[in-house]
PDB file of N, CA and C in Angstrom:
ATOM      1  N   PRO A   1     164.062 151.660 -81.974  1.00 55.00           N
ATOM      2  CA  PRO A   1     164.994 152.691 -82.458  1.00 55.00           C
ATOM      3  C   PRO A   1     166.127 152.913 -81.457  1.00 55.00           C
ATOM      4  N   PRO A   2     167.317 153.290 -81.953  1.00 50.00           N
ATOM      5  CA  PRO A   2     168.432 153.536 -81.027  1.00 50.00           C
ATOM      6  C   PRO A   2     168.166 154.785 -80.192  1.00 50.00           C
ATOM      7  N   PRO A   3     168.708 154.841 -78.976  1.00 47.00           N
ATOM      8  CA  PRO A   3     168.482 156.016 -78.125  1.00 47.00           C
ATOM      9  C   PRO A   3     169.139 157.259 -78.727  1.00 47.00           C
ATOM     10  N   ALA A   4     168.525 158.403 -78.509  1.00 47.00           N
ATOM     11  CA  ALA A   4     169.078 159.657 -79.016  1.00 47.00           C
ATOM     12  C   ALA A   4     170.309 160.023 -78.202  1.00 47.00           C
ATOM     13  N   SER A   5     171.333 160.511 -78.881  1.00 44.00           N
ATOM     14  CA  SER A   5     172.567 160.895 -78.208  1.00 44.00           C
ATOM     15  C   SER A   5     172.562 162.391 -77.935  1.00 44.00           C
ATOM     16  N   ALA A   6     172.869 162.763 -76.706  1.00 44.00           N
ATOM     17  CA  ALA A   6     172.875 164.184 -76.351  1.00 44.00           C
ATOM     18  C   ALA A   6     174.201 164.840 -76.722  1.00 44.00           C
ATOM     19  N   GLY A   7     175.278 164.051 -76.856  1.00 44.00           N
ATOM     20  CA  GLY A   7     176.599 164.621 -77.111  1.00 44.00           C
ATOM     21  C   GLY A   7     177.009 164.520 -78.557  1.00 44.00           C
ATOM     22  N   GLU A   8     178.255 164.882 -78.818  1.00 43.00           N
ATOM     23  CA  GLU A   8     178.807 164.817 -80.166  1.00 43.00           C
ATOM     24  C   GLU A   8     179.362 163.418 -80.408  1.00 43.00           C
ATOM     25  N   GLY A   9     178.589 162.527 -80.956  1.00 43.00           N
ATOM     26  CA  GLY A   9     179.078 161.210 -81.315  1.00 43.00           C
ATOM     27  C   GLY A   9     179.166 160.221 -80.182  1.00 43.00           C
ATOM     28  N   GLY A  10     178.715 160.585 -78.976  1.00 42.00           N
ATOM     29  CA  GLY A  10     178.652 159.636 -77.884  1.00 42.00           C
ATOM     30  C   GLY A  10     179.951 159.420 -77.136  1.00 42.00           C
ATOM     31  N   GLY A  11     181.099 159.591 -77.776  1.00 45.00           N
ATOM     32  CA  GLY A  11     182.383 159.473 -77.118  1.00 45.00           C
ATOM     33  C   GLY A  11     182.867 158.047 -76.912  1.00 45.00           C
ATOM     34  N   ALA A  12     182.120 157.042 -77.291  1.00 43.00           N
ATOM     35  CA  ALA A  12     182.561 155.666 -77.116  1.00 43.00           C
ATOM     36  C   ALA A  12     183.751 155.391 -78.032  1.00 43.00           C
ATOM     37  N   GLY A  13     184.812 154.845 -77.461  1.00 46.00           N
ATOM     38  CA  GLY A  13     185.983 154.525 -78.267  1.00 46.00           C
ATOM     39  C   GLY A  13     186.891 155.722 -78.514  1.00 46.00           C
ATOM     40  N   ALA A  14     186.581 156.871 -77.916  1.00 49.00           N
ATOM     41  CA  ALA A  14     187.449 158.040 -78.079  1.00 49.00           C
ATOM     42  C   ALA A  14     188.744 157.797 -77.308  1.00 49.00           C
ATOM     43  N   PRO A  15     189.875 158.240 -77.851  1.00 48.00           N
ATOM     44  CA  PRO A  15     191.137 158.030 -77.145  1.00 48.00           C
ATOM     45  C   PRO A  15     191.163 158.764 -75.818  1.00 48.00           C
ATOM     46  N   ALA A  16     191.636 158.100 -74.779  1.00 54.00           N
ATOM     47  CA  ALA A  16     191.664 158.701 -73.451  1.00 54.00           C
ATOM     48  C   ALA A  16     192.868 159.622 -73.292  1.00 54.00           C
ATOM     49  N   GLU A  17     193.893 159.415 -74.100  1.00 73.00           N
ATOM     50  CA  GLU A  17     195.100 160.224 -73.986  1.00 73.00           C
ATOM     51  C   GLU A  17     195.454 160.810 -75.341  1.00 73.00           C
ATOM     52  N   GLY A  18     196.410 161.747 -75.313  1.00 88.00           N
ATOM     53  CA  GLY A  18     196.873 162.323 -76.563  1.00 88.00           C
ATOM     54  C   GLY A  18     196.175 163.633 -76.863  1.00 88.00           C
ATOM     55  N   PRO A  19     196.669 164.341 -77.878  1.00 94.00           N
ATOM     56  CA  PRO A  19     196.140 165.657 -78.200  1.00 94.00           C
ATOM     57  C   PRO A  19     194.679 165.600 -78.631  1.00 94.00           C
ATOM     58  N   VAL A  20     193.950 166.650 -78.280  1.00 95.00           N
ATOM     59  CA  VAL A  20     192.539 166.767 -78.628  1.00 95.00           C
ATOM     60  C   VAL A  20     192.345 168.082 -79.370  1.00 95.00           C
ATOM     61  N   LYS A  21     191.688 168.011 -80.524  1.00 96.00           N
ATOM     62  CA  LYS A  21     191.451 169.207 -81.329  1.00 96.00           C
ATOM     63  C   LYS A  21     190.062 169.751 -81.036  1.00 96.00           C
ATOM     64  N   LEU A  22     189.983 171.052 -80.741  1.00 97.00           N
ATOM     65  CA  LEU A  22     188.714 171.702 -80.477  1.00 97.00           C
ATOM     66  C   LEU A  22     188.333 172.616 -81.627  1.00 97.00           C
ATOM     67  N   TYR A  23     187.045 172.660 -81.925  1.00 97.00           N
ATOM     68  CA  TYR A  23     186.486 173.634 -82.855  1.00 97.00           C
ATOM     69  C   TYR A  23     186.077 174.851 -82.031  1.00 97.00           C
ATOM     70  N   VAL A  24     186.441 176.031 -82.490  1.00 97.00           N
ATOM     71  CA  VAL A  24     186.053 177.270 -81.819  1.00 97.00           C
ATOM     72  C   VAL A  24     185.312 178.120 -82.839  1.00 97.00           C
ATOM     73  N   GLY A  25     184.022 178.337 -82.619  1.00 97.00           N
ATOM     74  CA  GLY A  25     183.206 179.051 -83.592  1.00 97.00           C
ATOM     75  C   GLY A  25     182.664 180.361 -83.058  1.00 97.00           C
ATOM     76  N   ASN A  26     182.069 181.135 -83.963  1.00 97.00           N
ATOM     77  CA  ASN A  26     181.476 182.431 -83.681  1.00 97.00           C
ATOM     78  C   ASN A  26     182.521 183.459 -83.245  1.00 97.00           C
ATOM     79  N   LEU A  27     183.720 183.361 -83.835  1.00 96.00           N
ATOM     80  CA  LEU A  27     184.781 184.318 -83.523  1.00 96.00           C
ATOM     81  C   LEU A  27     184.508 185.653 -84.208  1.00 96.00           C
ATOM     82  N   SER A  28     184.976 186.722 -83.583  1.00 93.00           N
ATOM     83  CA  SER A  28     184.853 188.038 -84.214  1.00 93.00           C
ATOM     84  C   SER A  28     185.847 188.120 -85.370  1.00 93.00           C
ATOM     85  N   TRP A  29     185.592 189.046 -86.304  1.00 89.00           N
ATOM     86  CA  TRP A  29     186.464 189.185 -87.471  1.00 89.00           C
ATOM     87  C   TRP A  29     187.879 189.584 -87.068  1.00 89.00           C
ATOM     88  N   GLY A  30     188.033 190.249 -85.933  1.00 88.00           N
ATOM     89  CA  GLY A  30     189.346 190.722 -85.512  1.00 88.00           C
ATOM     90  C   GLY A  30     190.208 189.676 -84.828  1.00 88.00           C
ATOM     91  N   MET A  31     189.665 188.519 -84.557  1.00 91.00           N
ATOM     92  CA  MET A  31     190.398 187.469 -83.845  1.00 91.00           C
ATOM     93  C   MET A  31     191.472 186.864 -84.747  1.00 91.00           C
ATOM     94  N   ASP A  32     192.689 186.714 -84.211  1.00 92.00           N
ATOM     95  CA  ASP A  32     193.760 186.073 -84.971  1.00 92.00           C
ATOM     96  C   ASP A  32     194.342 184.927 -84.154  1.00 92.00           C
ATOM     97  N   ASP A  33     195.338 184.238 -84.726  1.00 93.00           N
ATOM     98  CA  ASP A  33     195.915 183.073 -84.052  1.00 93.00           C
ATOM     99  C   ASP A  33     196.429 183.426 -82.654  1.00 93.00           C
ATOM    100  N   ALA A  34     197.087 184.603 -82.534  1.00 93.00           N
ATOM    101  CA  ALA A  34     197.674 184.991 -81.250  1.00 93.00           C
ATOM    102  C   ALA A  34     196.599 185.238 -80.197  1.00 93.00           C
ATOM    103  N   SER A  35     195.515 185.922 -80.564  1.00 93.00           N
ATOM    104  CA  SER A  35     194.475 186.191 -79.576  1.00 93.00           C
ATOM    105  C   SER A  35     193.707 184.917 -79.223  1.00 93.00           C
ATOM    106  N   LEU A  36     193.603 183.986 -80.180  1.00 93.00           N
ATOM    107  CA  LEU A  36     193.009 182.682 -79.884  1.00 93.00           C
ATOM    108  C   LEU A  36     193.911 181.942 -78.886  1.00 93.00           C
ATOM    109  N   GLY A  37     195.212 182.056 -79.090  1.00 91.00           N
ATOM    110  CA  GLY A  37     196.168 181.451 -78.163  1.00 91.00           C
ATOM    111  C   GLY A  37     196.071 182.037 -76.766  1.00 91.00           C
ATOM    112  N   ASP A  38     195.824 183.364 -76.690  1.00 93.00           N
ATOM    113  CA  ASP A  38     195.663 183.998 -75.379  1.00 93.00           C
ATOM    114  C   ASP A  38     194.462 183.412 -74.635  1.00 93.00           C
ATOM    115  N   LEU A  39     193.375 183.185 -75.373  1.00 93.00           N
ATOM    116  CA  LEU A  39     192.165 182.625 -74.763  1.00 93.00           C
ATOM    117  C   LEU A  39     192.414 181.239 -74.176  1.00 93.00           C
ATOM    118  N   PHE A  40     193.196 180.423 -74.895  1.00 94.00           N
ATOM    119  CA  PHE A  40     193.384 179.021 -74.510  1.00 94.00           C
ATOM    120  C   PHE A  40     194.726 178.768 -73.832  1.00 94.00           C
ATOM    121  N   GLY A  41     195.460 179.828 -73.496  1.00 90.00           N
ATOM    122  CA  GLY A  41     196.798 179.683 -72.936  1.00 90.00           C
ATOM    123  C   GLY A  41     196.874 178.835 -71.680  1.00 90.00           C
ATOM    124  N   GLU A  42     195.872 178.944 -70.807  1.00 92.00           N
ATOM    125  CA  GLU A  42     195.941 178.211 -69.537  1.00 92.00           C
ATOM    126  C   GLU A  42     195.525 176.750 -69.670  1.00 92.00           C
ATOM    127  N   TYR A  43     195.180 176.312 -70.885  1.00 91.00           N
ATOM    128  CA  TYR A  43     194.716 174.936 -71.089  1.00 91.00           C
ATOM    129  C   TYR A  43     195.712 174.094 -71.884  1.00 91.00           C
ATOM    130  N   ASP A  44     196.988 174.456 -71.872  1.00 84.00           N
ATOM    131  CA  ASP A  44     198.035 173.693 -72.559  1.00 84.00           C
ATOM    132  C   ASP A  44     197.804 173.613 -74.063  1.00 84.00           C
ATOM    133  N   ALA A  45     197.395 174.728 -74.672  1.00 92.00           N
ATOM    134  CA  ALA A  45     197.165 174.743 -76.114  1.00 92.00           C
ATOM    135  C   ALA A  45     198.490 174.680 -76.849  1.00 92.00           C
ATOM    136  N   SER A  46     198.562 173.802 -77.883  1.00 90.00           N
ATOM    137  CA  SER A  46     199.802 173.678 -78.644  1.00 90.00           C
ATOM    138  C   SER A  46     199.685 174.270 -80.043  1.00 90.00           C
ATOM    139  N   GLU A  47     198.496 174.244 -80.625  1.00 93.00           N
ATOM    140  CA  GLU A  47     198.294 174.824 -81.962  1.00 93.00           C
ATOM    141  C   GLU A  47     197.026 175.645 -81.951  1.00 93.00           C
ATOM    142  N   MET A  48     197.087 176.866 -82.465  1.00 95.00           N
ATOM    143  CA  MET A  48     195.919 177.721 -82.569  1.00 95.00           C
ATOM    144  C   MET A  48     195.842 178.233 -83.998  1.00 95.00           C
ATOM    145  N   THR A  49     194.728 177.992 -84.667  1.00 95.00           N
ATOM    146  CA  THR A  49     194.582 178.429 -86.055  1.00 95.00           C
ATOM    147  C   THR A  49     193.208 179.044 -86.261  1.00 95.00           C
ATOM    148  N   VAL A  50     193.181 180.315 -86.690  1.00 96.00           N
ATOM    149  CA  VAL A  50     191.937 180.932 -87.121  1.00 96.00           C
ATOM    150  C   VAL A  50     191.845 180.715 -88.628  1.00 96.00           C
ATOM    151  N   VAL A  51     190.733 180.129 -89.093  1.00 95.00           N
ATOM    152  CA  VAL A  51     190.565 179.844 -90.521  1.00 95.00           C
ATOM    153  C   VAL A  51     190.260 181.158 -91.244  1.00 95.00           C
ATOM    154  N   ARG A  52     191.015 181.411 -92.332  1.00 94.00           N
ATOM    155  CA  ARG A  52     190.878 182.671 -93.061  1.00 94.00           C
ATOM    156  C   ARG A  52     190.401 182.439 -94.484  1.00 94.00           C
ATOM    157  N   ASP A  53     189.728 183.435 -95.025  1.00 92.00           N
ATOM    158  CA  ASP A  53     189.294 183.398 -96.415  1.00 92.00           C
ATOM    159  C   ASP A  53     190.518 183.507 -97.310  1.00 92.00           C
ATOM    160  N   ASN A  54     190.598 182.653 -98.342  1.00 92.00           N
ATOM    161  CA  ASN A  54     191.774 182.643 -99.211  1.00 92.00           C
ATOM    162  C   ASN A  54     191.943 183.941 -99.985  1.00 92.00           C
ATOM    163  N   GLU A  55     190.849 184.573-100.383  1.00 94.00           N
ATOM    164  CA  GLU A  55     190.950 185.778-101.202  1.00 94.00           C
ATOM    165  C   GLU A  55     191.163 187.039-100.369  1.00 94.00           C
ATOM    166  N   SER A  56     190.315 187.236 -99.355  1.00 91.00           N
ATOM    167  CA  SER A  56     190.378 188.492 -98.601  1.00 91.00           C
ATOM    168  C   SER A  56     191.353 188.423 -97.434  1.00 91.00           C
ATOM    169  N   GLY A  57     191.654 187.216 -96.948  1.00 89.00           N
ATOM    170  CA  GLY A  57     192.525 187.089 -95.786  1.00 89.00           C
ATOM    171  C   GLY A  57     191.802 187.336 -94.474  1.00 89.00           C
ATOM    172  N   ARG A  58     190.501 187.662 -94.541  1.00 90.00           N
ATOM    173  CA  ARG A  58     189.734 187.903 -93.324  1.00 90.00           C
ATOM    174  C   ARG A  58     189.374 186.589 -92.641  1.00 90.00           C
ATOM    175  N   SER A  59     189.187 186.684 -91.326  1.00 91.00           N
ATOM    176  CA  SER A  59     188.746 185.526 -90.561  1.00 91.00           C
ATOM    177  C   SER A  59     187.405 185.043 -91.091  1.00 91.00           C
ATOM    178  N   ARG A  60     187.219 183.726 -91.115  1.00 94.00           N
ATOM    179  CA  ARG A  60     185.932 183.159 -91.522  1.00 94.00           C
ATOM    180  C   ARG A  60     185.037 182.920 -90.309  1.00 94.00           C
ATOM    181  N   GLY A  61     185.507 183.344 -89.134  1.00 95.00           N
ATOM    182  CA  GLY A  61     184.667 183.288 -87.943  1.00 95.00           C
ATOM    183  C   GLY A  61     184.794 182.020 -87.125  1.00 95.00           C
ATOM    184  N   PHE A  62     185.767 181.162 -87.483  1.00 96.00           N
ATOM    185  CA  PHE A  62     185.990 179.966 -86.681  1.00 96.00           C
ATOM    186  C   PHE A  62     187.447 179.554 -86.759  1.00 96.00           C
ATOM    187  N   GLY A  63     187.821 178.668 -85.856  1.00 96.00           N
ATOM    188  CA  GLY A  63     189.200 178.193 -85.847  1.00 96.00           C
ATOM    189  C   GLY A  63     189.304 176.894 -85.090  1.00 96.00           C
ATOM    190  N   PHE A  64     190.548 176.452 -84.909  1.00 96.00           N
ATOM    191  CA  PHE A  64     190.813 175.189 -84.230  1.00 96.00           C
ATOM    192  C   PHE A  64     191.950 175.377 -83.238  1.00 96.00           C
ATOM    193  N   VAL A  65     191.848 174.686 -82.103  1.00 96.00           N
ATOM    194  CA  VAL A  65     192.874 174.721 -81.069  1.00 96.00           C
ATOM    195  C   VAL A  65     193.173 173.291 -80.676  1.00 96.00           C
ATOM    196  N   THR A  66     194.459 172.934 -80.600  1.00 96.00           N
ATOM    197  CA  THR A  66     194.847 171.596 -80.161  1.00 96.00           C
ATOM    198  C   THR A  66     195.327 171.681 -78.717  1.00 96.00           C
ATOM    199  N   LEU A  67     194.724 170.844 -77.862  1.00 95.00           N
ATOM    200  CA  LEU A  67     195.087 170.806 -76.448  1.00 95.00           C
ATOM    201  C   LEU A  67     195.784 169.487 -76.139  1.00 95.00           C
ATOM    202  N   ALA A  68     196.511 169.467 -75.022  1.00 94.00           N
ATOM    203  CA  ALA A  68     197.369 168.331 -74.690  1.00 94.00           C
ATOM    204  C   ALA A  68     196.596 167.032 -74.483  1.00 94.00           C
ATOM    205  N   ASP A  69     195.417 167.105 -73.854  1.00 94.00           N
ATOM    206  CA  ASP A  69     194.696 165.880 -73.526  1.00 94.00           C
ATOM    207  C   ASP A  69     193.216 166.162 -73.308  1.00 94.00           C
ATOM    208  N   GLN A  70     192.446 165.108 -73.102  1.00 95.00           N
ATOM    209  CA  GLN A  70     190.997 165.232 -72.945  1.00 95.00           C
ATOM    210  C   GLN A  70     190.620 166.059 -71.724  1.00 95.00           C
ATOM    211  N   ALA A  71     191.387 165.912 -70.628  1.00 95.00           N
ATOM    212  CA  ALA A  71     191.077 166.664 -69.406  1.00 95.00           C
ATOM    213  C   ALA A  71     191.188 168.168 -69.656  1.00 95.00           C
ATOM    214  N   SER A  72     192.244 168.585 -70.371  1.00 95.00           N
ATOM    215  CA  SER A  72     192.407 170.003 -70.701  1.00 95.00           C
ATOM    216  C   SER A  72     191.288 170.474 -71.619  1.00 95.00           C
ATOM    217  N   ALA A  73     190.913 169.624 -72.572  1.00 96.00           N
ATOM    218  CA  ALA A  73     189.832 169.961 -73.493  1.00 96.00           C
ATOM    219  C   ALA A  73     188.517 170.140 -72.733  1.00 96.00           C
ATOM    220  N   ASP A  74     188.228 169.228 -71.812  1.00 96.00           N
ATOM    221  CA  ASP A  74     186.992 169.322 -71.037  1.00 96.00           C
ATOM    222  C   ASP A  74     186.953 170.611 -70.223  1.00 96.00           C
ATOM    223  N   LYS A  75     188.095 170.972 -69.610  1.00 96.00           N
ATOM    224  CA  LYS A  75     188.155 172.207 -68.826  1.00 96.00           C
ATOM    225  C   LYS A  75     187.931 173.425 -69.711  1.00 96.00           C
ATOM    226  N   ALA A  76     188.578 173.443 -70.877  1.00 97.00           N
ATOM    227  CA  ALA A  76     188.454 174.577 -71.786  1.00 97.00           C
ATOM    228  C   ALA A  76     187.017 174.723 -72.281  1.00 97.00           C
ATOM    229  N   ILE A  77     186.379 173.601 -72.638  1.00 97.00           N
ATOM    230  CA  ILE A  77     184.997 173.657 -73.108  1.00 97.00           C
ATOM    231  C   ILE A  77     184.084 174.183 -71.999  1.00 97.00           C
ATOM    232  N   ALA A  78     184.259 173.666 -70.775  1.00 97.00           N
ATOM    233  CA  ALA A  78     183.420 174.087 -69.654  1.00 97.00           C
ATOM    234  C   ALA A  78     183.604 175.574 -69.361  1.00 97.00           C
ATOM    235  N   ALA A  79     184.839 176.055 -69.493  1.00 97.00           N
ATOM    236  CA  ALA A  79     185.130 177.446 -69.134  1.00 97.00           C
ATOM    237  C   ALA A  79     184.787 178.439 -70.237  1.00 97.00           C
ATOM    238  N   LEU A  80     184.914 178.041 -71.509  1.00 97.00           N
ATOM    239  CA  LEU A  80     184.841 179.013 -72.595  1.00 97.00           C
ATOM    240  C   LEU A  80     183.619 178.904 -73.497  1.00 97.00           C
ATOM    241  N   ASP A  81     182.945 177.744 -73.541  1.00 98.00           N
ATOM    242  CA  ASP A  81     181.780 177.617 -74.419  1.00 98.00           C
ATOM    243  C   ASP A  81     180.680 178.553 -73.928  1.00 98.00           C
ATOM    244  N   GLY A  82     180.222 179.454 -74.809  1.00 97.00           N
ATOM    245  CA  GLY A  82     179.165 180.390 -74.462  1.00 97.00           C
ATOM    246  C   GLY A  82     179.648 181.710 -73.884  1.00 97.00           C
ATOM    247  N   VAL A  83     180.955 181.817 -73.595  1.00 96.00           N
ATOM    248  CA  VAL A  83     181.510 183.051 -73.044  1.00 96.00           C
ATOM    249  C   VAL A  83     181.597 184.113 -74.144  1.00 96.00           C
ATOM    250  N   GLU A  84     181.214 185.351 -73.807  1.00 95.00           N
ATOM    251  CA  GLU A  84     181.269 186.421 -74.803  1.00 95.00           C
ATOM    252  C   GLU A  84     182.686 186.947 -74.972  1.00 95.00           C
ATOM    253  N   VAL A  85     183.132 186.995 -76.226  1.00 92.00           N
ATOM    254  CA  VAL A  85     184.409 187.594 -76.577  1.00 92.00           C
ATOM    255  C   VAL A  85     184.127 188.567 -77.714  1.00 92.00           C
ATOM    256  N   ASP A  86     184.487 189.832 -77.525  1.00 91.00           N
ATOM    257  CA  ASP A  86     184.186 190.874 -78.509  1.00 91.00           C
ATOM    258  C   ASP A  86     182.693 190.910 -78.839  1.00 91.00           C
ATOM    259  N   GLY A  87     181.847 190.684 -77.827  1.00 93.00           N
ATOM    260  CA  GLY A  87     180.406 190.775 -78.002  1.00 93.00           C
ATOM    261  C   GLY A  87     179.753 189.573 -78.659  1.00 93.00           C
ATOM    262  N   ARG A  88     180.520 188.495 -78.852  1.00 95.00           N
ATOM    263  CA  ARG A  88     179.959 187.296 -79.501  1.00 95.00           C
ATOM    264  C   ARG A  88     180.170 186.087 -78.594  1.00 95.00           C
ATOM    265  N   PRO A  89     179.119 185.278 -78.378  1.00 97.00           N
ATOM    266  CA  PRO A  89     179.286 184.075 -77.551  1.00 97.00           C
ATOM    267  C   PRO A  89     180.057 182.993 -78.309  1.00 97.00           C
ATOM    268  N   LEU A  90     181.168 182.550 -77.728  1.00 97.00           N
ATOM    269  CA  LEU A  90     181.980 181.515 -78.372  1.00 97.00           C
ATOM    270  C   LEU A  90     181.252 180.183 -78.393  1.00 97.00           C
ATOM    271  N   ARG A  91     181.521 179.398 -79.427  1.00 97.00           N
ATOM    272  CA  ARG A  91     181.092 178.005 -79.474  1.00 97.00           C
ATOM    273  C   ARG A  91     182.373 177.176 -79.411  1.00 97.00           C
ATOM    274  N   VAL A  92     182.499 176.361 -78.386  1.00 97.00           N
ATOM    275  CA  VAL A  92     183.701 175.541 -78.226  1.00 97.00           C
ATOM    276  C   VAL A  92     183.270 174.096 -78.031  1.00 97.00           C
ATOM    277  N   ASN A  93     183.731 173.205 -78.914  1.00 96.00           N
ATOM    278  CA  ASN A  93     183.453 171.788 -78.739  1.00 96.00           C
ATOM    279  C   ASN A  93     184.521 170.945 -79.430  1.00 96.00           C
ATOM    280  N   ILE A  94     184.465 169.634 -79.186  1.00 96.00           N
ATOM    281  CA  ILE A  94     185.430 168.720 -79.785  1.00 96.00           C
ATOM    282  C   ILE A  94     185.249 168.738 -81.300  1.00 96.00           C
ATOM    283  N   SER A  95     186.354 168.892 -82.014  1.00 93.00           N
ATOM    284  CA  SER A  95     186.306 168.884 -83.472  1.00 93.00           C
ATOM    285  C   SER A  95     186.214 167.445 -83.946  1.00 93.00           C
ATOM    286  N   VAL A  96     185.192 167.137 -84.741  1.00 85.00           N
ATOM    287  CA  VAL A  96     185.001 165.791 -85.252  1.00 85.00           C
ATOM    288  C   VAL A  96     185.187 165.811 -86.758  1.00 85.00           C
ATOM    289  N   ALA A  97     186.155 165.047 -87.243  1.00 74.00           N
ATOM    290  CA  ALA A  97     186.398 164.991 -88.681  1.00 74.00           C
ATOM    291  C   ALA A  97     185.252 164.256 -89.348  1.00 74.00           C
ATOM    292  N   PRO A  98     184.715 164.824 -90.433  1.00 66.00           N
ATOM    293  CA  PRO A  98     183.639 164.122 -91.134  1.00 66.00           C
ATOM    294  C   PRO A  98     184.163 162.835 -91.763  1.00 66.00           C
ATOM    295  N   ARG A  99     183.365 161.775 -91.684  1.00 66.00           N
ATOM    296  CA  ARG A  99     183.779 160.490 -92.254  1.00 66.00           C
ATOM    297  C   ARG A  99     182.731 160.004 -93.241  1.00 66.00           C
ATOM    298  N   GLY A 100     183.146 159.773 -94.458  1.00 59.00           N
ATOM    299  CA  GLY A 100     182.293 159.112 -95.435  1.00 59.00           C
ATOM    300  C   GLY A 100     181.003 159.829 -95.746  1.00 59.00           C
ATOM    301  N   GLY A 101     181.042 161.136 -95.891  1.00 52.00           N
ATOM    302  CA  GLY A 101     179.832 161.845 -96.269  1.00 52.00           C
ATOM    303  C   GLY A 101     179.593 163.055 -95.404  1.00 52.00           C
ATOM    304  N   PRO A 102     178.511 163.763 -95.681  1.00 50.00           N
ATOM    305  CA  PRO A 102     178.238 164.985 -94.929  1.00 50.00           C
ATOM    306  C   PRO A 102     177.907 164.681 -93.482  1.00 50.00           C
ATOM    307  N   PRO A 103     178.429 165.483 -92.545  1.00 50.00           N
ATOM    308  CA  PRO A 103     178.118 165.260 -91.135  1.00 50.00           C
ATOM    309  C   PRO A 103     176.670 165.623 -90.848  1.00 50.00           C
ATOM    310  N   ARG A 104     176.072 164.913 -89.904  1.00 56.00           N
ATOM    311  CA  ARG A 104     174.713 165.184 -89.450  1.00 56.00           C
ATOM    312  C   ARG A 104     173.691 165.202 -90.579  1.00 56.00           C
ATOM    313  N   ALA A 105     173.775 164.248 -91.468  1.00 54.00           N
ATOM    314  CA  ALA A 105     172.779 164.162 -92.534  1.00 54.00           C
ATOM    315  C   ALA A 105     171.433 163.819 -91.900  1.00 54.00           C
ATOM    316  N   PRO A 106     170.358 164.428 -92.390  1.00 59.00           N
ATOM    317  CA  PRO A 106     169.049 164.130 -91.805  1.00 59.00           C
ATOM    318  C   PRO A 106     168.665 162.674 -92.093  1.00 59.00           C
ATOM    319  N   PRO A 107     167.908 162.065 -91.179  1.00 62.00           N
ATOM    320  CA  PRO A 107     167.508 160.680 -91.419  1.00 62.00           C
ATOM    321  C   PRO A 107     166.581 160.596 -92.618  1.00 62.00           C
ATOM    322  N   PRO A 108     166.639 159.486 -93.364  1.00 66.00           N
ATOM    323  CA  PRO A 108     165.753 159.353 -94.536  1.00 66.00           C
ATOM    324  C   PRO A 108     164.296 159.295 -94.100  1.00 66.00           C
ATOM    325  N   ARG A 109     163.444 159.892 -94.893  1.00 71.00           N
ATOM    326  CA  ARG A 109     162.017 159.882 -94.586  1.00 71.00           C
ATOM    327  C   ARG A 109     161.309 158.873 -95.474  1.00 71.00           C
ATOM    328  N   GLY A 110     160.726 157.895 -94.839  1.00 67.00           N
ATOM    329  CA  GLY A 110     159.994 156.898 -95.613  1.00 67.00           C
ATOM    330  C   GLY A 110     158.516 157.262 -95.656  1.00 67.00           C
ATOM    331  N   GLY A 111     157.778 156.735 -96.612  1.00 61.00           N
ATOM    332  CA  GLY A 111     156.384 157.110 -96.635  1.00 61.00           C
ATOM    333  C   GLY A 111     155.666 156.183 -97.490  1.00 61.00           C
TER     334      GLY A 111
END
């Protein structure tokens, strides 16, 4: 069997340069694009988006931040993942676009 991967997708073949998109989860309902930008300001953030519900306009509790490069992304993840903001521990990691089906599908069970 292949070895278990501890990270998100192993990182093999990931671009070494260029913008990196981060997923930021477990945001408080009061968080908006500007306050997300304040959090990531020192990491060369270029785009900050809190995902909102189409009907109510309220935050859905997560967002995305684009940083200049992998080094900035690594620093931001190390500094902010697990940090409490408005009483909630942030989840910060590399955003991975789903490809060809649901992400993290459970392995098939044979019997």
